[in-house]
Amino acid sequence: MDNQLKRTLGVSDAVVVGLGAMVGAGIFAALAPAARAAGGGLLAALAVAAVVAYCNAHSSARLAARYPSSGGTYVYGRERLGPFWGYLAGWGFVVGKTASCAAMALTVGAYVWPGREHEVAVAAVVALTAAGYGGVRKSARIARLIVAVVLAVLAAVVVACLTSGAAGAARVAGGGWGGGSGLLQGAGLLFFAFAGYARITTLGEEVRDPERTIPRAVPLALGIALLVYTAVAVAALSVLGADGLAGSSAPLADAVRAAGRPGLVPVVRVGAALAALGSLLALVLGVSRTTLAMARDGHLPRALAAVHPRHQVPHHAELAVGAVVAVLAATADLRGAIGFSSFGVLAYYAIANASAWTLGSDVKGRAVAAAGLSGCVLLACALPAASAVTGAAVLALGALAYGVRRGLSSGSGS
């Protein structure tokens, strides 16, 4: 087929793409709202999020090895549960992550040039779309550079906080706990930051030897991200405490300032901008590949399934995604209006775990899939009501569109 992608990514490339999505802007912002919800139970919330993320990653890796095609859970749901469930996963992913792309682009703008966020956001989208057009290996090289710089910045934050005289072990687990519901809500917010390993599975068609590469890359990327998140959370808590972290609008900048290293604040801002850029790059890659898979099946215009003969990328899908994101970034501020993305991500992985359950009678595989499915449902229910209602409405709209399309297809065929 002329719309198949070329396998060019190895294990390290796949890990870097996943890290670029996970160790993104979330680490610079997610800790504060999670601390507001979980209080002194922030590290426990991080552990819960990590367990659910591991279950989802394990299920996704098993499925990706079986179905190494672009599209991630859209493909798995379609193959294991039926066309509707695959479509619902793909719909939630494309709609939710397109809004996330615009929000991430605006985050880049806010850090690079406050007051000119929209212009910078559009420029970032255009630049990354052009980079993606040049091939997935080029995107992976850019992601590798961004991840290296961001990890260096985060290491500087950790060292500055833990070696300062302001650090105190009592602050790490101190502060009032938010109770069971607060713990779960904090875990739901932190889980969103872990969800970037899905980028590895959505690129399944471009990974060499996917049966071996994906099951190795996914847990490796997740493990590195967990170590980074834990180290940063402990460092920030050691100087700010749970209450100080909860009240911060720029937690890592405030942490280095409290540690007596105000000179690091500009470095943190640069790191945050690059992290948001890395997340945007990974998001565009993931959304365009899912768009490609849905276009192949006719759920989106079939022209979006085209693959560039030279660069081996879904160039129509990438250009379409880039255009939509650029328009959203230029005209609307979605940074505070994408709460439904957390709900959509959890629904996406619930379908992935349900799909993995059907793979066979392997006891460990089924137990992990069941735990992942239960965790996704639990965290989705614990999210703020507005996020859950908006997310459910987006999924319902997608289901309605699917039903209307099926009805029109049946009518035209009769």
mmCIF file of C-alpha atoms in Angstrom:
data_model
loop_
_atom_site.group_PDB
_atom_site.id
_atom_site.type_symbol
_atom_site.label_atom_id
_atom_site.label_comp_id
_atom_site.label_asym_id
_atom_site.label_seq_id
_atom_site.Cartn_x
_atom_site.Cartn_y
_atom_site.Cartn_z
ATOM 1 C CA MET A 1 0.000 0.000 0.000
ATOM 2 C CA ASP A 2 1.231 3.509 -0.766
ATOM 3 C CA ASN A 3 -0.045 4.926 2.520
ATOM 4 C CA GLN A 4 2.163 2.801 4.794
ATOM 5 C CA LEU A 5 4.877 4.456 6.881
ATOM 6 C CA LYS A 6 8.535 3.408 6.977
ATOM 7 C CA ARG A 7 10.086 1.779 10.058
ATOM 8 C CA THR A 8 13.040 3.964 11.068
ATOM 9 C CA LEU A 9 12.902 4.397 14.883
ATOM 10 C CA GLY A 10 14.972 2.320 17.300
ATOM 11 C CA VAL A 11 14.578 1.843 21.061
ATOM 12 C CA SER A 12 16.426 5.035 22.027
ATOM 13 C CA ASP A 13 14.434 7.091 19.509
ATOM 14 C CA ALA A 14 11.145 5.738 20.866
ATOM 15 C CA VAL A 15 12.205 6.371 24.475
ATOM 16 C CA VAL A 16 13.147 9.974 23.643
ATOM 17 C CA VAL A 17 9.794 10.623 21.955
ATOM 18 C CA GLY A 18 7.998 9.280 25.033
ATOM 19 C CA LEU A 19 10.160 11.308 27.406
ATOM 20 C CA GLY A 20 9.626 14.423 25.318
ATOM 21 C CA ALA A 21 5.899 14.056 25.947
ATOM 22 C CA MET A 22 6.103 13.020 29.619
ATOM 23 C CA VAL A 23 8.889 15.249 30.902
ATOM 24 C CA GLY A 24 7.154 18.214 29.342
ATOM 25 C CA ALA A 25 5.478 21.309 30.631
ATOM 26 C CA GLY A 26 3.493 19.217 33.119
ATOM 27 C CA ILE A 27 6.439 18.901 35.502
ATOM 28 C CA PHE A 28 6.643 22.704 35.679
ATOM 29 C CA ALA A 29 2.929 23.142 36.404
ATOM 30 C CA ALA A 30 1.212 19.898 37.490
ATOM 31 C CA LEU A 31 2.718 19.754 40.973
ATOM 32 C CA ALA A 32 0.823 22.806 42.256
ATOM 33 C CA PRO A 33 -2.770 21.703 41.468
ATOM 34 C CA ALA A 34 -1.920 18.163 42.582
ATOM 35 C CA ALA A 35 -0.620 19.542 45.905
ATOM 36 C CA ARG A 36 -3.805 21.588 46.330
ATOM 37 C CA ALA A 37 -5.841 18.403 45.981
ATOM 38 C CA ALA A 38 -3.654 15.896 47.849
ATOM 39 C CA GLY A 39 -1.904 18.153 50.381
ATOM 40 C CA GLY A 40 0.759 16.240 52.279
ATOM 41 C CA GLY A 41 -0.253 13.140 50.321
ATOM 42 C CA LEU A 42 1.347 14.460 47.128
ATOM 43 C CA LEU A 43 3.984 11.714 46.936
ATOM 44 C CA ALA A 44 1.332 9.081 47.643
ATOM 45 C CA ALA A 45 -0.765 10.560 44.798
ATOM 46 C CA LEU A 46 2.297 10.361 42.565
ATOM 47 C CA ALA A 47 2.678 6.681 43.481
ATOM 48 C CA VAL A 48 -0.980 5.951 42.661
ATOM 49 C CA ALA A 49 -0.644 7.747 39.312
ATOM 50 C CA ALA A 50 2.527 5.779 38.572
ATOM 51 C CA VAL A 51 0.838 2.421 39.313
ATOM 52 C CA VAL A 52 -2.089 3.218 37.007
ATOM 53 C CA ALA A 53 0.334 4.505 34.361
ATOM 54 C CA TYR A 54 2.382 1.294 34.616
ATOM 55 C CA CYS A 55 -0.726 -0.862 34.121
ATOM 56 C CA ASN A 56 -1.745 1.194 31.101
ATOM 57 C CA ALA A 57 1.787 1.132 29.699
ATOM 58 C CA HIS A 58 2.006 -2.646 30.101
ATOM 59 C CA SER A 59 -1.317 -3.178 28.336
ATOM 60 C CA SER A 60 -0.458 -0.676 25.597
ATOM 61 C CA ALA A 61 2.936 -2.292 24.976
ATOM 62 C CA ARG A 62 1.380 -5.761 24.627
ATOM 63 C CA LEU A 63 -1.172 -4.427 22.163
ATOM 64 C CA ALA A 64 1.381 -2.403 20.207
ATOM 65 C CA ALA A 65 3.569 -5.480 19.762
ATOM 66 C CA ARG A 66 0.545 -7.366 18.387
ATOM 67 C CA TYR A 67 -0.711 -4.478 16.225
ATOM 68 C CA PRO A 68 2.315 -2.357 15.217
ATOM 69 C CA SER A 69 0.325 0.207 13.220
ATOM 70 C CA SER A 70 -0.188 3.956 13.526
ATOM 71 C CA GLY A 71 -3.135 4.948 15.682
ATOM 72 C CA GLY A 72 -2.499 3.425 19.107
ATOM 73 C CA THR A 73 -5.673 2.588 21.042
ATOM 74 C CA TYR A 74 -7.835 3.498 18.046
ATOM 75 C CA VAL A 75 -6.391 0.417 16.321
ATOM 76 C CA TYR A 76 -6.430 -1.786 19.440
ATOM 77 C CA GLY A 77 -10.046 -0.994 20.287
ATOM 78 C CA ARG A 78 -11.124 -1.561 16.698
ATOM 79 C CA GLU A 79 -9.354 -4.919 16.459
ATOM 80 C CA ARG A 80 -10.218 -6.302 19.900
ATOM 81 C CA LEU A 81 -13.541 -4.705 20.910
ATOM 82 C CA GLY A 82 -15.122 -3.570 17.660
ATOM 83 C CA PRO A 83 -15.176 -0.504 15.389
ATOM 84 C CA PHE A 84 -17.211 1.695 17.749
ATOM 85 C CA TRP A 85 -14.811 1.405 20.692
ATOM 86 C CA GLY A 86 -11.789 2.035 18.513
ATOM 87 C CA TYR A 87 -13.512 5.065 17.006
ATOM 88 C CA LEU A 88 -14.438 6.410 20.450
ATOM 89 C CA ALA A 89 -10.826 6.141 21.631
ATOM 90 C CA GLY A 90 -9.568 7.829 18.469
ATOM 91 C CA TRP A 91 -12.190 10.578 18.650
ATOM 92 C CA GLY A 92 -11.387 11.416 22.270
ATOM 93 C CA PHE A 93 -7.672 11.405 21.513
ATOM 94 C CA VAL A 94 -7.794 13.592 18.397
ATOM 95 C CA VAL A 95 -10.219 16.172 19.811
ATOM 96 C CA GLY A 96 -8.692 16.340 23.277
ATOM 97 C CA LYS A 97 -5.081 16.339 22.140
ATOM 98 C CA THR A 98 -5.686 18.943 19.435
ATOM 99 C CA ALA A 99 -6.855 21.288 22.186
ATOM 100 C CA SER A 100 -3.817 20.235 24.224
ATOM 101 C CA CYS A 101 -1.566 21.124 21.270
ATOM 102 C CA ALA A 102 -2.978 24.654 21.184
ATOM 103 C CA ALA A 103 -2.649 24.982 24.945
ATOM 104 C CA MET A 104 0.960 23.777 24.855
ATOM 105 C CA ALA A 105 1.773 26.202 22.030
ATOM 106 C CA LEU A 106 0.352 29.052 24.101
ATOM 107 C CA THR A 107 2.427 27.888 27.066
ATOM 108 C CA VAL A 108 5.536 28.224 24.890
ATOM 109 C CA GLY A 109 4.418 31.737 23.975
ATOM 110 C CA ALA A 110 3.775 32.710 27.585
ATOM 111 C CA TYR A 111 7.313 31.740 28.610
ATOM 112 C CA VAL A 112 9.135 33.077 25.536
ATOM 113 C CA TRP A 113 7.372 36.428 25.097
ATOM 114 C CA PRO A 114 4.690 37.347 27.664
ATOM 115 C CA GLY A 115 2.089 39.578 26.049
ATOM 116 C CA ARG A 116 2.731 38.130 22.573
ATOM 117 C CA GLU A 117 1.712 34.560 23.392
ATOM 118 C CA HIS A 118 -0.494 34.021 20.356
ATOM 119 C CA GLU A 119 2.109 35.135 17.811
ATOM 120 C CA VAL A 120 4.843 32.991 19.365
ATOM 121 C CA ALA A 121 2.442 30.031 19.643
ATOM 122 C CA VAL A 122 1.597 30.159 15.944
ATOM 123 C CA ALA A 123 5.298 30.433 15.041
ATOM 124 C CA ALA A 124 6.071 27.383 17.218
ATOM 125 C CA VAL A 125 3.323 25.337 15.556
ATOM 126 C CA VAL A 126 4.521 26.289 12.069
ATOM 127 C CA ALA A 127 8.139 25.464 12.932
ATOM 128 C CA LEU A 128 7.347 22.070 14.452
ATOM 129 C CA THR A 129 4.962 21.156 11.638
ATOM 130 C CA ALA A 130 7.739 21.939 9.162
ATOM 131 C CA ALA A 131 10.168 19.832 11.206
ATOM 132 C CA GLY A 132 7.706 16.923 11.290
ATOM 133 C CA TYR A 133 7.267 17.165 7.524
ATOM 134 C CA GLY A 134 10.957 16.379 7.143
ATOM 135 C CA GLY A 135 10.559 12.895 8.606
ATOM 136 C CA VAL A 136 10.071 11.208 11.961
ATOM 137 C CA ARG A 137 13.831 10.741 12.463
ATOM 138 C CA LYS A 138 14.286 14.507 12.251
ATOM 139 C CA SER A 139 11.544 14.965 14.849
ATOM 140 C CA ALA A 140 13.236 12.382 17.076
ATOM 141 C CA ARG A 141 16.562 14.253 16.855
ATOM 142 C CA ILE A 142 14.863 17.517 17.854
ATOM 143 C CA ALA A 143 13.118 15.730 20.732
ATOM 144 C CA ARG A 144 16.455 14.278 21.881
ATOM 145 C CA LEU A 145 17.995 17.761 22.119
ATOM 146 C CA ILE A 146 14.992 19.202 23.966
ATOM 147 C CA VAL A 147 14.856 16.301 26.442
ATOM 148 C CA ALA A 148 18.584 16.638 27.199
ATOM 149 C CA VAL A 149 18.280 20.356 28.003
ATOM 150 C CA VAL A 150 15.089 19.938 30.064
ATOM 151 C CA LEU A 151 16.614 17.097 32.121
ATOM 152 C CA ALA A 152 19.685 19.258 32.776
ATOM 153 C CA VAL A 153 17.462 22.121 33.981
ATOM 154 C CA LEU A 154 15.473 19.798 36.245
ATOM 155 C CA ALA A 155 18.696 18.329 37.652
ATOM 156 C CA ALA A 156 19.854 21.862 38.479
ATOM 157 C CA VAL A 157 16.540 22.511 40.292
ATOM 158 C CA VAL A 158 16.848 19.299 42.318
ATOM 159 C CA VAL A 159 20.452 19.955 43.325
ATOM 160 C CA ALA A 160 19.753 23.610 44.193
ATOM 161 C CA CYS A 161 16.830 22.701 46.439
ATOM 162 C CA LEU A 162 18.248 19.655 48.198
ATOM 163 C CA THR A 163 21.638 21.267 48.939
ATOM 164 C CA SER A 164 20.226 24.544 50.228
ATOM 165 C CA GLY A 165 19.935 25.499 53.865
ATOM 166 C CA ALA A 166 16.196 25.977 53.375
ATOM 167 C CA ALA A 167 15.599 22.279 52.689
ATOM 168 C CA GLY A 168 13.908 20.306 55.424
ATOM 169 C CA ALA A 169 12.981 16.613 55.459
ATOM 170 C CA ALA A 170 9.950 17.336 57.662
ATOM 171 C CA ARG A 171 8.351 19.386 54.883
ATOM 172 C CA VAL A 172 8.399 16.511 52.388
ATOM 173 C CA ALA A 173 5.623 14.545 54.096
ATOM 174 C CA GLY A 174 4.232 17.417 56.162
ATOM 175 C CA GLY A 175 1.005 19.352 55.726
ATOM 176 C CA GLY A 176 -2.587 18.243 55.953
ATOM 177 C CA TRP A 177 -3.718 15.408 53.717
ATOM 178 C CA GLY A 178 -6.587 15.968 51.313
ATOM 179 C CA GLY A 179 -8.275 12.701 52.282
ATOM 180 C CA GLY A 180 -9.057 9.815 49.959
ATOM 181 C CA SER A 181 -10.873 11.924 47.385
ATOM 182 C CA GLY A 182 -8.094 14.534 47.385
ATOM 183 C CA LEU A 183 -5.473 11.820 46.978
ATOM 184 C CA LEU A 184 -7.286 10.353 43.972
ATOM 185 C CA GLN A 185 -7.889 13.773 42.433
ATOM 186 C CA GLY A 186 -4.206 14.599 42.806
ATOM 187 C CA ALA A 187 -3.333 11.249 41.225
ATOM 188 C CA GLY A 188 -5.673 12.002 38.314
ATOM 189 C CA LEU A 189 -3.961 15.336 37.698
ATOM 190 C CA LEU A 190 -0.481 13.799 37.901
ATOM 191 C CA PHE A 191 -1.487 10.872 35.694
ATOM 192 C CA PHE A 192 -2.105 13.297 32.842
ATOM 193 C CA ALA A 193 1.590 14.201 32.956
ATOM 194 C CA PHE A 194 2.577 10.514 32.659
ATOM 195 C CA ALA A 195 0.371 9.828 29.652
ATOM 196 C CA GLY A 196 3.008 10.717 27.055
ATOM 197 C CA TYR A 197 4.150 7.121 26.597
ATOM 198 C CA ALA A 198 1.133 6.781 24.277
ATOM 199 C CA ARG A 199 3.206 8.656 21.705
ATOM 200 C CA ILE A 200 5.423 5.574 21.408
ATOM 201 C CA THR A 201 2.501 3.284 20.600
ATOM 202 C CA THR A 202 0.848 5.721 18.175
ATOM 203 C CA LEU A 203 4.143 5.643 16.242
ATOM 204 C CA GLY A 204 4.065 1.831 16.154
ATOM 205 C CA GLU A 205 4.179 1.719 12.356
ATOM 206 C CA GLU A 206 7.456 3.678 12.299
ATOM 207 C CA VAL A 207 9.344 1.587 14.890
ATOM 208 C CA ARG A 208 11.852 -1.053 13.821
ATOM 209 C CA ASP A 209 11.213 -4.578 15.146
ATOM 210 C CA PRO A 210 8.098 -3.366 17.052
ATOM 211 C CA GLU A 211 7.493 -6.706 18.804
ATOM 212 C CA ARG A 212 10.726 -6.146 20.741
ATOM 213 C CA THR A 213 11.228 -2.377 20.577
ATOM 214 C CA ILE A 214 7.885 -1.148 21.934
ATOM 215 C CA PRO A 215 7.693 -3.444 25.013
ATOM 216 C CA ARG A 216 11.213 -2.266 25.899
ATOM 217 C CA ALA A 217 10.765 1.446 25.129
ATOM 218 C CA VAL A 218 7.469 2.043 26.931
ATOM 219 C CA PRO A 219 8.447 0.869 30.456
ATOM 220 C CA LEU A 220 11.911 2.410 30.076
ATOM 221 C CA ALA A 221 10.480 5.835 29.221
ATOM 222 C CA LEU A 222 7.899 5.540 32.006
ATOM 223 C CA GLY A 223 10.532 4.508 34.564
ATOM 224 C CA ILE A 224 12.815 7.437 33.723
ATOM 225 C CA ALA A 225 9.876 9.860 33.882
ATOM 226 C CA LEU A 226 8.835 8.481 37.294
ATOM 227 C CA LEU A 227 12.349 8.937 38.687
ATOM 228 C CA VAL A 228 12.461 12.517 37.387
ATOM 229 C CA TYR A 229 9.004 13.391 38.748
ATOM 230 C CA THR A 230 9.788 11.887 42.143
ATOM 231 C CA ALA A 231 13.114 13.716 42.466
ATOM 232 C CA VAL A 232 11.581 17.057 41.454
ATOM 233 C CA ALA A 233 8.567 16.616 43.750
ATOM 234 C CA VAL A 234 10.779 15.766 46.752
ATOM 235 C CA ALA A 235 13.067 18.718 46.009
ATOM 236 C CA ALA A 236 10.195 21.195 45.666
ATOM 237 C CA LEU A 237 8.478 19.898 48.802
ATOM 238 C CA SER A 238 11.716 20.118 50.796
ATOM 239 C CA VAL A 239 11.860 23.916 50.426
ATOM 240 C CA LEU A 240 8.208 24.916 49.901
ATOM 241 C CA GLY A 241 6.249 22.241 51.732
ATOM 242 C CA ALA A 242 2.842 21.041 50.497
ATOM 243 C CA ASP A 243 1.089 24.296 51.427
ATOM 244 C CA GLY A 244 3.671 26.491 49.701
ATOM 245 C CA LEU A 245 3.612 24.278 46.630
ATOM 246 C CA ALA A 246 -0.182 24.348 46.501
ATOM 247 C CA GLY A 247 -0.241 28.148 46.514
ATOM 248 C CA SER A 248 2.364 28.594 43.775
ATOM 249 C CA SER A 249 1.630 29.557 40.175
ATOM 250 C CA ALA A 250 5.204 28.745 39.086
ATOM 251 C CA PRO A 251 6.280 26.010 41.532
ATOM 252 C CA LEU A 252 9.800 25.277 40.278
ATOM 253 C CA ALA A 253 10.702 28.941 39.922
ATOM 254 C CA ASP A 254 9.414 29.545 43.450
ATOM 255 C CA ALA A 255 11.330 26.493 44.688
ATOM 256 C CA VAL A 256 14.731 27.709 43.448
ATOM 257 C CA ARG A 257 13.946 31.192 44.760
ATOM 258 C CA ALA A 258 13.120 29.744 48.203
ATOM 259 C CA ALA A 259 16.345 27.731 48.024
ATOM 260 C CA GLY A 260 18.288 30.964 47.711
ATOM 261 C CA ARG A 261 19.125 30.543 44.035
ATOM 262 C CA PRO A 262 17.186 33.359 42.318
ATOM 263 C CA GLY A 263 19.692 33.321 39.470
ATOM 264 C CA LEU A 264 18.224 29.984 38.373
ATOM 265 C CA VAL A 265 14.743 31.449 37.785
ATOM 266 C CA PRO A 266 15.497 32.485 34.158
ATOM 267 C CA VAL A 267 16.988 29.031 33.568
ATOM 268 C CA VAL A 268 13.774 27.445 34.841
ATOM 269 C CA ARG A 269 11.743 29.639 32.486
ATOM 270 C CA VAL A 270 13.865 28.521 29.518
ATOM 271 C CA GLY A 271 13.488 24.915 30.607
ATOM 272 C CA ALA A 272 9.716 25.289 30.876
ATOM 273 C CA ALA A 273 9.503 26.819 27.393
ATOM 274 C CA LEU A 274 11.575 23.998 25.897
ATOM 275 C CA ALA A 275 9.577 21.383 27.800
ATOM 276 C CA ALA A 276 6.335 22.803 26.391
ATOM 277 C CA LEU A 277 7.919 22.769 22.924
ATOM 278 C CA GLY A 278 8.872 19.102 23.367
ATOM 279 C CA SER A 279 5.354 18.221 24.487
ATOM 280 C CA LEU A 280 3.915 20.060 21.489
ATOM 281 C CA LEU A 281 6.207 18.153 19.114
ATOM 282 C CA ALA A 282 5.188 14.786 20.595
ATOM 283 C CA LEU A 283 1.496 15.747 20.587
ATOM 284 C CA VAL A 284 1.539 16.735 16.912
ATOM 285 C CA LEU A 285 3.216 13.419 16.069
ATOM 286 C CA GLY A 286 0.608 11.448 18.025
ATOM 287 C CA VAL A 287 -2.464 13.311 16.743
ATOM 288 C CA SER A 288 -1.342 13.154 13.106
ATOM 289 C CA ARG A 289 -0.733 9.374 13.285
ATOM 290 C CA THR A 290 -4.125 8.729 14.870
ATOM 291 C CA THR A 291 -5.688 10.989 12.224
ATOM 292 C CA LEU A 292 -3.923 8.884 9.570
ATOM 293 C CA ALA A 293 -5.346 5.647 11.016
ATOM 294 C CA MET A 294 -8.892 7.031 11.245
ATOM 295 C CA ALA A 295 -8.689 8.419 7.696
ATOM 296 C CA ARG A 296 -7.666 4.985 6.392
ATOM 297 C CA ASP A 297 -10.950 3.614 7.760
ATOM 298 C CA GLY A 298 -13.040 6.489 6.432
ATOM 299 C CA HIS A 299 -13.839 8.075 9.815
ATOM 300 C CA LEU A 300 -11.992 11.184 8.611
ATOM 301 C CA PRO A 301 -11.468 12.375 4.999
ATOM 302 C CA ARG A 302 -9.454 9.715 3.171
ATOM 303 C CA ALA A 303 -7.119 12.362 1.751
ATOM 304 C CA LEU A 304 -5.608 12.582 5.256
ATOM 305 C CA ALA A 305 -4.292 9.017 4.860
ATOM 306 C CA ALA A 306 -1.708 10.083 2.273
ATOM 307 C CA VAL A 307 1.954 9.308 3.021
ATOM 308 C CA HIS A 308 4.708 11.429 1.479
ATOM 309 C CA PRO A 309 6.683 9.235 -0.948
ATOM 310 C CA ARG A 310 10.044 10.753 -0.005
ATOM 311 C CA HIS A 311 9.795 11.777 3.645
ATOM 312 C CA GLN A 312 7.552 8.850 4.662
ATOM 313 C CA VAL A 313 5.273 10.913 6.904
ATOM 314 C CA PRO A 314 1.473 11.373 6.862
ATOM 315 C CA HIS A 315 1.981 14.824 5.362
ATOM 316 C CA HIS A 316 -1.673 15.668 4.727
ATOM 317 C CA ALA A 317 -2.584 14.724 8.303
ATOM 318 C CA GLU A 318 0.368 16.669 9.725
ATOM 319 C CA LEU A 319 -0.482 19.778 7.702
ATOM 320 C CA ALA A 320 -4.154 19.555 8.661
ATOM 321 C CA VAL A 321 -3.360 19.129 12.361
ATOM 322 C CA GLY A 322 -0.822 21.975 12.207
ATOM 323 C CA ALA A 323 -3.333 24.268 10.493
ATOM 324 C CA VAL A 324 -6.103 23.573 13.015
ATOM 325 C CA VAL A 325 -3.756 24.006 15.983
ATOM 326 C CA ALA A 326 -2.333 27.243 14.535
ATOM 327 C CA VAL A 327 -5.830 28.690 14.108
ATOM 328 C CA LEU A 328 -6.801 27.699 17.665
ATOM 329 C CA ALA A 329 -3.554 29.113 19.070
ATOM 330 C CA ALA A 330 -4.080 32.386 17.194
ATOM 331 C CA THR A 331 -7.705 32.923 18.180
ATOM 332 C CA ALA A 332 -8.404 31.307 21.557
ATOM 333 C CA ASP A 333 -6.746 30.754 24.923
ATOM 334 C CA LEU A 334 -7.342 27.099 25.690
ATOM 335 C CA ARG A 335 -4.888 26.826 28.591
ATOM 336 C CA GLY A 336 -7.695 26.968 31.129
ATOM 337 C CA ALA A 337 -10.315 25.150 29.069
ATOM 338 C CA ILE A 338 -8.923 21.670 28.466
ATOM 339 C CA GLY A 339 -9.868 19.952 31.705
ATOM 340 C CA PHE A 340 -11.697 17.384 29.600
ATOM 341 C CA SER A 341 -8.318 16.164 28.292
ATOM 342 C CA SER A 342 -7.607 14.327 31.557
ATOM 343 C CA PHE A 343 -10.991 12.600 31.325
ATOM 344 C CA GLY A 344 -10.413 11.782 27.659
ATOM 345 C CA VAL A 345 -6.960 10.319 28.351
ATOM 346 C CA LEU A 346 -8.350 8.088 31.097
ATOM 347 C CA ALA A 347 -11.190 6.924 28.798
ATOM 348 C CA TYR A 348 -8.600 6.240 26.082
ATOM 349 C CA TYR A 349 -6.570 4.010 28.396
ATOM 350 C CA ALA A 350 -9.667 2.323 29.806
ATOM 351 C CA ILE A 351 -10.373 1.132 26.251
ATOM 352 C CA ALA A 352 -6.710 0.072 25.896
ATOM 353 C CA ASN A 353 -6.916 -2.041 29.064
ATOM 354 C CA ALA A 354 -10.232 -3.569 28.032
ATOM 355 C CA SER A 355 -8.627 -4.445 24.691
ATOM 356 C CA ALA A 356 -5.595 -5.998 26.411
ATOM 357 C CA TRP A 357 -7.911 -8.139 28.565
ATOM 358 C CA THR A 358 -9.024 -9.975 25.407
ATOM 359 C CA LEU A 359 -5.499 -10.901 24.288
ATOM 360 C CA GLY A 360 -5.466 -14.269 26.033
ATOM 361 C CA SER A 361 -5.469 -16.168 29.311
ATOM 362 C CA ASP A 362 -2.087 -14.877 30.524
ATOM 363 C CA VAL A 363 -2.665 -14.345 34.244
ATOM 364 C CA LYS A 364 -0.293 -11.404 34.700
ATOM 365 C CA GLY A 365 -1.511 -9.675 31.550
ATOM 366 C CA ARG A 366 -5.157 -9.964 32.556
ATOM 367 C CA ALA A 367 -4.494 -8.892 36.144
ATOM 368 C CA VAL A 368 -2.596 -5.799 34.990
ATOM 369 C CA ALA A 369 -5.303 -4.970 32.430
ATOM 370 C CA ALA A 370 -8.023 -5.299 35.096
ATOM 371 C CA ALA A 371 -6.085 -3.103 37.517
ATOM 372 C CA GLY A 372 -5.462 -0.525 34.802
ATOM 373 C CA LEU A 373 -9.104 -0.436 33.753
ATOM 374 C CA SER A 374 -10.270 -0.074 37.376
ATOM 375 C CA GLY A 375 -7.691 2.633 38.024
ATOM 376 C CA CYS A 376 -8.737 4.634 34.974
ATOM 377 C CA VAL A 377 -12.404 4.532 35.971
ATOM 378 C CA LEU A 378 -11.587 5.450 39.570
ATOM 379 C CA LEU A 379 -9.381 8.406 38.641
ATOM 380 C CA ALA A 380 -11.872 9.635 36.020
ATOM 381 C CA CYS A 381 -14.633 9.661 38.645
ATOM 382 C CA ALA A 382 -12.360 11.531 41.082
ATOM 383 C CA LEU A 383 -11.643 14.393 38.678
ATOM 384 C CA PRO A 384 -13.340 17.758 39.270
ATOM 385 C CA ALA A 385 -16.978 17.614 38.175
ATOM 386 C CA ALA A 386 -16.524 20.189 35.403
ATOM 387 C CA SER A 387 -13.720 18.148 33.813
ATOM 388 C CA ALA A 388 -15.699 14.904 33.998
ATOM 389 C CA VAL A 389 -18.885 16.458 32.580
ATOM 390 C CA THR A 390 -17.032 18.207 29.728
ATOM 391 C CA GLY A 391 -15.076 15.064 28.907
ATOM 392 C CA ALA A 392 -18.208 12.908 28.911
ATOM 393 C CA ALA A 393 -19.946 15.445 26.662
ATOM 394 C CA VAL A 394 -17.067 15.324 24.143
ATOM 395 C CA LEU A 395 -17.227 11.511 24.048
ATOM 396 C CA ALA A 396 -21.037 11.600 23.704
ATOM 397 C CA LEU A 397 -20.734 14.008 20.774
ATOM 398 C CA GLY A 398 -18.308 11.606 19.122
ATOM 399 C CA ALA A 399 -20.666 8.672 19.700
ATOM 400 C CA LEU A 400 -23.527 10.688 18.182
ATOM 401 C CA ALA A 401 -21.427 11.517 15.115
ATOM 402 C CA TYR A 402 -20.557 7.828 14.737
ATOM 403 C CA GLY A 403 -24.234 6.835 14.949
ATOM 404 C CA VAL A 404 -25.284 9.468 12.395
ATOM 405 C CA ARG A 405 -22.546 8.385 9.995
ATOM 406 C CA ARG A 406 -23.522 4.708 10.340
ATOM 407 C CA GLY A 407 -27.149 5.622 9.749
ATOM 408 C CA LEU A 408 -26.344 7.619 6.632
ATOM 409 C CA SER A 409 -24.123 4.807 5.321
ATOM 410 C CA SER A 410 -26.885 2.251 5.892
ATOM 411 C CA GLY A 411 -29.423 4.516 4.221
ATOM 412 C CA SER A 412 -27.280 5.086 1.138
ATOM 413 C CA GLY A 413 -26.568 1.378 0.823
ATOM 414 C CA SER A 414 -30.189 0.265 1.032
#
